[in-house]
Short mmCIF file of C-alpha atoms in Angstrom, two decimals:
data_model
loop_
_atom_site.label_atom_id
_atom_site.label_comp_id
_atom_site.label_asym_id
_atom_site.label_seq_id
_atom_site.Cartn_x
_atom_site.Cartn_y
_atom_site.Cartn_z
CA ALA A 1 3.83 -13.28 -5.82
CA GLY A 2 0.97 -13.33 -3.07
CA ARG A 3 1.63 -17.07 -2.60
CA HIS A 4 1.99 -15.89 1.26
CA PRO A 5 -0.14 -13.15 2.78
CA GLY A 6 1.00 -10.10 2.71
CA HIS A 7 3.64 -10.84 0.19
CA MET A 8 1.78 -8.81 -2.77
CA ASN A 9 0.92 -5.93 -0.54
CA VAL A 10 5.40 -5.64 0.42
CA LEU A 11 5.58 -5.47 -3.18
CA LEU A 12 3.00 -2.93 -3.73
CA ALA A 13 4.50 -0.63 -1.08
CA GLU A 14 8.40 -1.08 -2.11
CA ALA A 15 7.14 -0.36 -5.78
CA ASP A 16 5.09 2.73 -4.72
CA VAL A 17 1.82 1.50 -6.11
CA PRO A 18 -1.15 3.14 -5.11
CA TYR A 19 -3.66 0.60 -3.89
CA ASP A 20 -6.47 2.54 -5.44
CA ILE A 21 -5.58 1.23 -8.92
CA VAL A 22 -5.05 -2.38 -7.92
CA LYS A 23 -8.23 -4.45 -8.67
CA GLU A 24 -9.80 -7.58 -8.30
CA MET A 25 -9.87 -10.02 -11.20
CA GLU A 26 -13.73 -9.74 -11.38
CA ASP A 27 -13.31 -5.91 -11.62
CA ILE A 28 -10.87 -6.24 -14.22
CA ASN A 29 -12.60 -8.73 -16.77
CA ALA A 30 -15.59 -6.84 -17.51
CA ASP A 31 -13.72 -4.04 -18.61
CA LEU A 32 -10.91 -5.35 -20.87
CA PRO A 33 -12.51 -5.31 -24.30
CA GLN A 34 -12.75 -1.33 -24.19
CA TYR A 35 -8.94 -1.43 -23.76
CA ASP A 36 -6.14 -0.88 -26.59
CA VAL A 37 -3.58 -2.69 -25.60
CA SER A 38 -2.74 -4.89 -22.05
CA ILE A 39 0.77 -5.76 -20.88
CA VAL A 40 1.53 -8.54 -19.50
CA VAL A 41 5.04 -8.78 -17.20
CA GLY A 42 5.85 -12.42 -16.60
CA ALA A 43 2.47 -13.62 -15.69
CA ASN A 44 1.59 -17.22 -17.22
CA ASP A 45 -0.89 -19.68 -16.26
CA ILE A 46 -3.18 -16.93 -14.74
CA VAL A 47 -3.17 -15.40 -18.24
CA ASN A 48 -4.00 -18.59 -19.91
CA PRO A 49 -7.22 -18.72 -22.08
CA ALA A 50 -7.27 -22.55 -21.76
CA THR A 51 -8.49 -21.61 -17.88
CA GLN A 52 -12.05 -20.42 -19.78
CA ASP A 53 -11.73 -22.36 -23.05
CA ASP A 54 -10.53 -25.87 -22.72
CA VAL A 55 -12.56 -28.28 -20.85
CA THR A 56 -9.37 -31.02 -21.05
CA SER A 57 -6.83 -28.71 -19.57
CA PRO A 58 -5.68 -29.18 -16.33
CA ILE A 59 -6.34 -25.60 -15.20
CA TYR A 60 -9.38 -25.52 -16.70
CA GLY A 61 -12.04 -23.35 -14.61
CA MET A 62 -9.17 -21.76 -12.43
CA PRO A 63 -9.68 -17.88 -12.39
CA ALA A 64 -7.71 -16.02 -15.07
CA ILE A 65 -7.25 -12.06 -16.25
CA GLU A 66 -8.75 -12.20 -19.74
CA VAL A 67 -6.30 -9.78 -21.45
CA TRP A 68 -6.81 -11.69 -24.72
CA ARG A 69 -9.96 -9.88 -24.99
CA CYS A 70 -7.88 -6.24 -25.13
CA LYS A 71 -7.79 -4.90 -28.86
CA ALA A 72 -4.16 -5.80 -28.46
CA CYS A 73 -1.82 -7.42 -25.95
CA VAL A 74 1.74 -8.02 -25.52
CA VAL A 75 3.67 -10.50 -23.64
CA LEU A 76 7.50 -9.66 -21.87
CA LYS A 77 9.02 -12.64 -20.91
CA ARG A 78 12.57 -14.36 -21.41
CA SER A 79 11.47 -17.44 -23.31
CA MET A 80 7.75 -19.40 -24.04
CA ALA A 81 8.87 -21.96 -21.45
CA THR A 82 5.51 -22.75 -19.42
CA GLY A 83 4.16 -21.71 -16.04
CA TYR A 84 4.02 -23.66 -12.60
CA SER A 85 1.25 -25.67 -13.97
CA GLY A 86 3.65 -26.89 -17.00
CA VAL A 87 0.71 -26.35 -19.28
CA ASP A 88 1.10 -24.45 -22.95
CA ASN A 89 -0.31 -21.18 -23.11
CA PRO A 90 -2.29 -20.50 -26.07
CA LEU A 91 -2.55 -16.60 -25.41
CA PHE A 92 0.84 -16.68 -26.95
CA TYR A 93 -0.21 -17.77 -30.54
CA ARG A 94 -3.08 -15.43 -30.66
CA ASP A 95 -3.69 -13.06 -33.60
CA ASN A 96 -3.53 -9.93 -31.28
CA VAL A 97 -0.74 -10.96 -29.27
CA ARG A 98 2.74 -9.82 -29.53
CA MET A 99 5.85 -11.47 -27.73
CA LEU A 100 8.83 -9.12 -26.42
CA PHE A 101 11.46 -11.43 -24.96
CA GLY A 102 14.38 -10.13 -22.94
CA ASP A 103 14.71 -8.20 -19.84
CA ALA A 104 11.43 -6.93 -18.68
CA LYS A 105 12.39 -3.80 -17.15
CA THR A 106 15.07 -3.09 -20.32
CA SER A 107 11.93 -3.71 -22.80
CA LEU A 108 9.89 -1.46 -20.75
CA ASP A 109 12.04 1.57 -20.63
CA SER A 110 12.90 1.14 -24.42
CA VAL A 111 9.01 1.46 -24.74
CA TYR A 112 8.61 4.21 -22.47
CA ASN A 113 11.39 5.86 -24.14
CA SER A 114 9.92 5.77 -27.74
CA LEU A 115 6.38 6.93 -26.42
CA ALA A 116 8.12 9.92 -24.47
CA GLU A 117 10.06 10.60 -27.70
CA ASN A 118 6.64 10.25 -29.94
CA GLU A 119 4.79 12.69 -27.70
CA GLU A 120 7.51 15.26 -28.03
CA SER A 121 7.24 14.95 -31.95
CA ILE A 122 3.87 15.77 -31.92
CA ARG A 123 3.59 18.69 -29.76
CA GLY A 124 6.63 19.76 -31.63
CA GLY A 125 8.60 20.92 -28.85
CA ALA A 126 6.50 24.47 -28.55
CA GLU A 127 6.04 26.15 -25.97
CA ALA A 128 2.34 26.64 -24.49
CA SER A 129 1.21 30.13 -24.52
CA PRO A 130 0.02 31.83 -21.20
CA GLU A 131 -3.86 31.31 -22.32
CA ASP A 132 -2.80 27.71 -22.36
CA ARG A 133 -1.43 27.60 -19.40
CA CYS A 134 -4.20 29.73 -17.74
CA ARG A 135 -6.51 26.89 -19.03
CA GLY A 136 -4.32 24.12 -17.78
CA ALA A 137 -4.57 25.42 -14.35
CA PRO A 138 -6.10 23.24 -11.88
CA GLU A 139 -8.94 24.58 -10.44
CA PRO A 140 -9.64 24.55 -6.51
CA GLU A 141 -11.50 21.47 -5.70
CA VAL A 142 -14.70 21.76 -3.91
CA TYR A 143 -15.58 19.44 -1.19
CA PRO A 144 -19.22 18.55 -0.40
CA PRO A 145 -20.49 19.80 2.89
CA ALA A 146 -19.52 17.63 6.05
CA SER A 147 -21.79 15.08 7.33
CA LYS A 148 -19.76 13.64 9.99
CA VAL A 149 -17.17 14.44 12.27
CA LEU A 150 -13.99 12.97 12.49
CA GLY A 151 -11.84 13.10 15.57
CA VAL A 152 -7.68 12.66 15.82
CA ILE A 153 -6.49 11.89 19.64
CA ARG A 154 -3.11 12.26 20.56
CA GLU A 155 -1.43 8.49 21.51
CA ARG A 156 -0.57 8.45 25.68
CA ARG A 157 0.95 5.30 25.01
CA ALA A 158 4.84 5.67 26.54
CA GLY A 159 7.10 6.15 23.65
CA GLU A 160 4.40 5.92 20.53
CA ARG A 161 5.17 8.67 17.86
CA ARG A 162 2.86 7.58 15.58
CA VAL A 163 -0.31 9.55 14.93
CA SER A 164 -3.79 7.81 13.30
CA ILE A 165 -3.98 10.65 10.04
CA ALA A 166 -1.24 12.61 8.20
CA PRO A 167 -2.34 15.77 6.84
CA SER A 168 -2.33 14.56 3.18
CA VAL A 169 -5.18 12.37 3.84
CA VAL A 170 -7.60 15.25 5.01
CA PRO A 171 -8.44 16.15 1.25
CA ALA A 172 -9.63 12.61 0.67
CA LEU A 173 -11.79 12.64 3.95
CA ARG A 174 -12.77 16.07 2.96
CA ARG A 175 -14.38 14.64 0.09
CA HIS A 176 -15.97 11.88 1.60
CA GLY A 177 -17.70 14.26 4.16
CA PHE A 178 -15.72 14.53 6.95
CA SER A 179 -14.79 17.33 8.92
CA VAL A 180 -11.48 16.73 10.94
CA LEU A 181 -11.40 17.79 14.85
CA LEU A 182 -7.82 17.44 15.82
CA GLU A 183 -6.34 16.80 19.41
CA ALA A 184 -3.48 19.65 20.02
CA GLY A 185 -0.14 18.20 19.37
CA ALA A 186 -1.88 14.96 18.08
CA GLY A 187 1.13 15.14 14.98
CA THR A 188 3.59 16.60 16.44
CA ALA A 189 5.80 13.44 17.67
CA ALA A 190 5.15 12.36 14.15
CA GLY A 191 6.60 15.27 12.69
CA PHE A 192 3.56 17.29 11.68
CA ALA A 193 2.24 20.50 13.05
CA ASP A 194 -1.23 21.29 13.69
CA ASP A 195 -0.99 23.94 11.17
CA GLU A 196 -0.22 21.46 8.43
CA TYR A 197 -3.77 19.97 9.03
CA LEU A 198 -5.19 23.23 9.35
CA ARG A 199 -4.37 24.47 5.56
CA HIS A 200 -6.74 21.92 4.30
CA GLY A 201 -9.66 23.97 5.72
CA GLU A 202 -12.79 22.03 7.58
CA VAL A 203 -10.16 21.20 10.47
CA ARG A 204 -10.47 22.12 13.91
CA VAL A 205 -7.70 21.71 16.97
CA ALA A 206 -9.48 20.74 20.50
CA GLU A 207 -7.76 21.49 23.48
CA SER A 208 -7.78 17.73 24.82
CA ALA A 209 -8.77 14.57 24.00
CA ASN A 210 -12.13 15.15 25.98
CA GLU A 211 -13.26 17.39 23.50
CA VAL A 212 -12.91 15.37 20.16
CA LEU A 213 -14.30 12.55 22.36
CA LEU A 214 -17.33 14.38 23.01
CA GLN A 215 -17.91 16.29 19.53
CA ALA A 216 -16.69 13.19 16.93
CA ASP A 217 -18.58 10.78 15.08
CA VAL A 218 -15.80 8.57 14.44
CA VAL A 219 -12.41 8.43 16.38
CA LEU A 220 -9.24 7.39 15.40
CA LYS A 221 -6.09 6.01 16.97
CA VAL A 222 -3.29 4.26 16.52
CA ASN A 223 -3.12 1.79 19.83
CA GLU A 224 -5.82 0.36 21.62
CA PRO A 225 -7.89 2.47 23.76
CA MET A 226 -7.42 3.38 27.17
CA LEU A 227 -10.29 2.86 29.87
CA ASP A 228 -11.37 6.27 30.31
CA GLU A 229 -11.63 6.73 26.52
CA VAL A 230 -13.73 3.86 26.19
CA GLN A 231 -16.07 4.88 28.59
CA MET A 232 -16.62 8.23 27.00
CA LEU A 233 -17.84 6.78 23.83
CA ARG A 234 -21.44 7.08 23.49
CA SER A 235 -23.67 4.57 21.30
CA CYS A 236 -23.70 6.82 18.12
CA GLN A 237 -19.85 6.95 18.12
CA THR A 238 -17.07 4.49 16.24
CA MET A 239 -13.73 3.89 17.36
CA VAL A 240 -11.20 2.95 14.94
CA GLY A 241 -7.46 1.35 15.66
CA ILE A 242 -4.97 -1.13 15.53
CA TRP A 243 -5.43 -3.23 18.81
CA SER A 244 -3.74 -6.63 20.28
CA MET A 245 -5.41 -9.13 20.19
CA HIS A 246 -4.46 -9.99 23.62
CA ALA A 247 -5.84 -7.31 25.03
CA SER A 248 -6.03 -6.85 29.20
CA GLN A 249 -9.36 -8.22 30.29
CA ASP A 250 -9.97 -4.88 31.65
CA LEU A 251 -10.07 -3.55 28.64
CA LEU A 252 -12.14 -6.78 26.95
CA GLU A 253 -14.67 -5.94 30.08
CA ALA A 254 -14.78 -2.20 29.04
CA LEU A 255 -15.54 -2.41 25.32
CA ARG A 256 -18.24 -5.01 26.38
CA GLN A 257 -19.89 -2.93 28.03
CA SER A 258 -19.48 0.24 26.25
CA GLN A 259 -22.21 1.37 24.06
CA GLY A 260 -19.93 2.62 21.13
CA SER A 261 -18.67 0.40 18.25
CA PHE A 262 -15.39 -0.44 17.86
CA ILE A 263 -13.00 -1.22 14.76
CA ASN A 264 -9.95 -3.49 14.81
CA MET A 265 -7.96 -2.94 11.91
CA ALA A 266 -5.75 -5.49 13.24
CA LEU A 267 -7.94 -8.36 12.32
CA ILE A 268 -8.81 -7.17 8.95
CA PRO A 269 -8.03 -10.32 6.63
CA ARG A 270 -4.99 -9.83 4.26
CA ILE A 271 -6.65 -10.35 0.97
CA SER A 272 -6.63 -8.24 -2.16
CA ARG A 273 -9.92 -7.04 -1.60
CA ALA A 274 -9.33 -5.44 1.90
CA GLN A 275 -5.55 -4.12 0.85
CA LYS A 276 -6.79 -0.68 1.07
CA LEU A 277 -7.64 -1.77 4.85
CA ASP A 278 -4.63 -3.73 5.62
CA ALA A 279 -2.69 -0.97 7.57
CA LEU A 280 -1.09 -4.10 9.71
CA THR A 281 0.94 -5.22 6.60
CA SER A 282 2.30 -1.81 6.27
CA MET A 283 3.41 -1.71 10.33
CA ALA A 284 4.86 -4.71 9.58
CA ASN A 285 6.42 -3.82 6.80
CA ILE A 286 7.92 -0.62 8.54
CA ALA A 287 8.75 -3.01 11.68
CA GLY A 288 11.20 -5.62 9.70
CA TYR A 289 13.12 -2.55 8.06
CA LYS A 290 13.44 -0.57 11.59
CA GLY A 291 14.48 -3.81 12.98
CA VAL A 292 17.53 -4.27 10.85
CA ILE A 293 18.68 -0.39 10.97
CA ASP A 294 18.61 -0.33 14.94
CA ALA A 295 20.34 -4.29 14.71
CA PHE A 296 22.90 -2.39 12.96
CA ASN A 297 23.15 0.85 14.98
CA ARG A 298 24.56 -1.65 18.02
CA LEU A 299 26.24 -3.92 16.06
CA PRO A 300 29.78 -2.68 16.05
CA ARG A 301 30.86 -3.91 12.52
CA PHE A 302 30.01 -3.22 8.96
CA SER A 303 26.85 -4.59 7.62
CA ARG A 304 28.54 -5.08 3.98
CA SER A 305 32.44 -6.26 3.06
CA SER A 306 34.68 -3.82 2.56
CA VAL A 307 38.23 -3.92 1.17
CA THR A 308 40.83 -1.37 2.20
CA ALA A 309 45.00 -1.13 2.13
CA CYS A 310 44.70 -2.79 5.50
CA GLY A 311 43.03 -5.52 4.84
CA ALA A 312 39.89 -6.97 4.19
CA VAL A 313 36.16 -6.92 6.19
CA PRO A 314 33.86 -9.42 5.78
CA PRO A 315 30.15 -8.65 5.41
CA ALA A 316 28.03 -9.10 8.73
CA LYS A 317 25.76 -12.19 8.92
CA VAL A 318 22.37 -11.97 9.48
CA PHE A 319 19.77 -14.46 10.63
CA VAL A 320 15.91 -13.81 9.77
CA ILE A 321 13.49 -16.14 12.08
CA GLY A 322 10.11 -15.70 9.61
CA ALA A 323 9.50 -15.04 6.29
CA GLY A 324 5.83 -13.09 6.80
CA VAL A 325 5.72 -9.47 6.09
CA ALA A 326 8.34 -8.09 8.55
CA GLY A 327 10.42 -11.18 7.59
CA LEU A 328 10.61 -10.08 4.22
CA SER A 329 11.45 -6.75 4.77
CA ALA A 330 13.98 -7.43 6.99
CA ILE A 331 15.81 -9.53 4.45
CA ALA A 332 15.40 -7.50 1.71
CA THR A 333 16.85 -4.51 4.05
CA ALA A 334 19.92 -6.85 5.36
CA HIS A 335 20.39 -7.66 1.72
CA ALA A 336 20.39 -3.86 0.19
CA LEU A 337 22.57 -3.41 3.12
CA GLY A 338 25.70 -5.86 1.98
CA ALA A 339 24.76 -8.47 4.55
CA LYS A 340 25.11 -12.08 4.00
CA VAL A 341 21.39 -13.17 4.76
CA PHE A 342 20.01 -16.46 6.02
CA ALA A 343 16.06 -17.07 7.06
#
C-alpha cells in the first residue's frame, strides 16, 4: 500500500481507521520499547533489522519500523518468503519474535476470541453493582473558554449539498477553544438540522452569511468563495475551503487584493504527515463510489451476473480510466456490485 498517492488513505477510510492513531515512523520508534507486544501483519522489508544493523545489506539505511525493540513481537505471514527487495529478514529468528502462519484475518480473529474469553473468565461473568455502574458513568466534558469564533456559511453554488463541518465535529472544535457561529440552514441540504449543532453548546445560529463573516475569526467553506465573501474578509480573518486550482481571474485578483488569509485544502500534499488534512482524498473516494452508483442507475441492465429459469444474464463490463484515489474507489465499487472490471 502507499505506492501511489492516496492509496493508504483509501485503505484507512475503508477500514474506518481514525487518522489520529496513524503515526509517522519517527513518532513510533522512540516509544516501541515501552510496548509489551507488536503485531506485524504481512510487512517484511519495512520491519527488517538489516536496514539498521547490516551495512552490507542492500536495504541498509532504509527507514524501518523497529518492532524488534518491543518486549515481544508476533509476525503474521503466509510463509518465510522475502519481501520486494529479495532480502532475508533476521527479524523472524529473534528470541522475542513468534511467527504465526496462515490467513491473517483468521489468525487475528482467533487471537481476539481467545482474549475475549480470557477477559470474561477474569470477570467471572459477575454483573456490575449499581455503585460500579455509577463510578463508570462518564463525567460531562468540560471545555476550555472559547477564544476564537469559527464560522460556517451555507454553500451558494447551485446543486451543492455539502457543509464544511458535521455536528459531530463540534466537540473537537470546542476542545481547541472555538465557539461556532452557524449560518441558519447551512447543514440542511447535507441532512443536518441546526438543532443538531446547537445541542453541543457554544453554537450560535446567524440569520445570514454576512453576519457570520462579520463576527468569525475563521470561516469554513466547501467550495471556492464568492467575490462578495472575499471582499468582506478583514486582515484578522482566515477562510478555509477546497477550491479549484483553476479559479477565475476575477476571483484570483480579488484574493490577491483581499486583506484576509486563505487556505486551499486542495493543495495539501498527499503524505502521511498531512493525511488528517487530506480532504481531497476523502472527496475523491466518494466521487469514485458515487460515479459507479450513478452509472448503474442509468444503465438499463444488471451489474452482476444472474441465472434464472429463463436463462443467464452476464455481468456488466466496467472500464475505469485512471487508478488514482477516485479510480481505485470506482474499481472497488464496481467489483463489489458484481461487474467485470477493466482499468
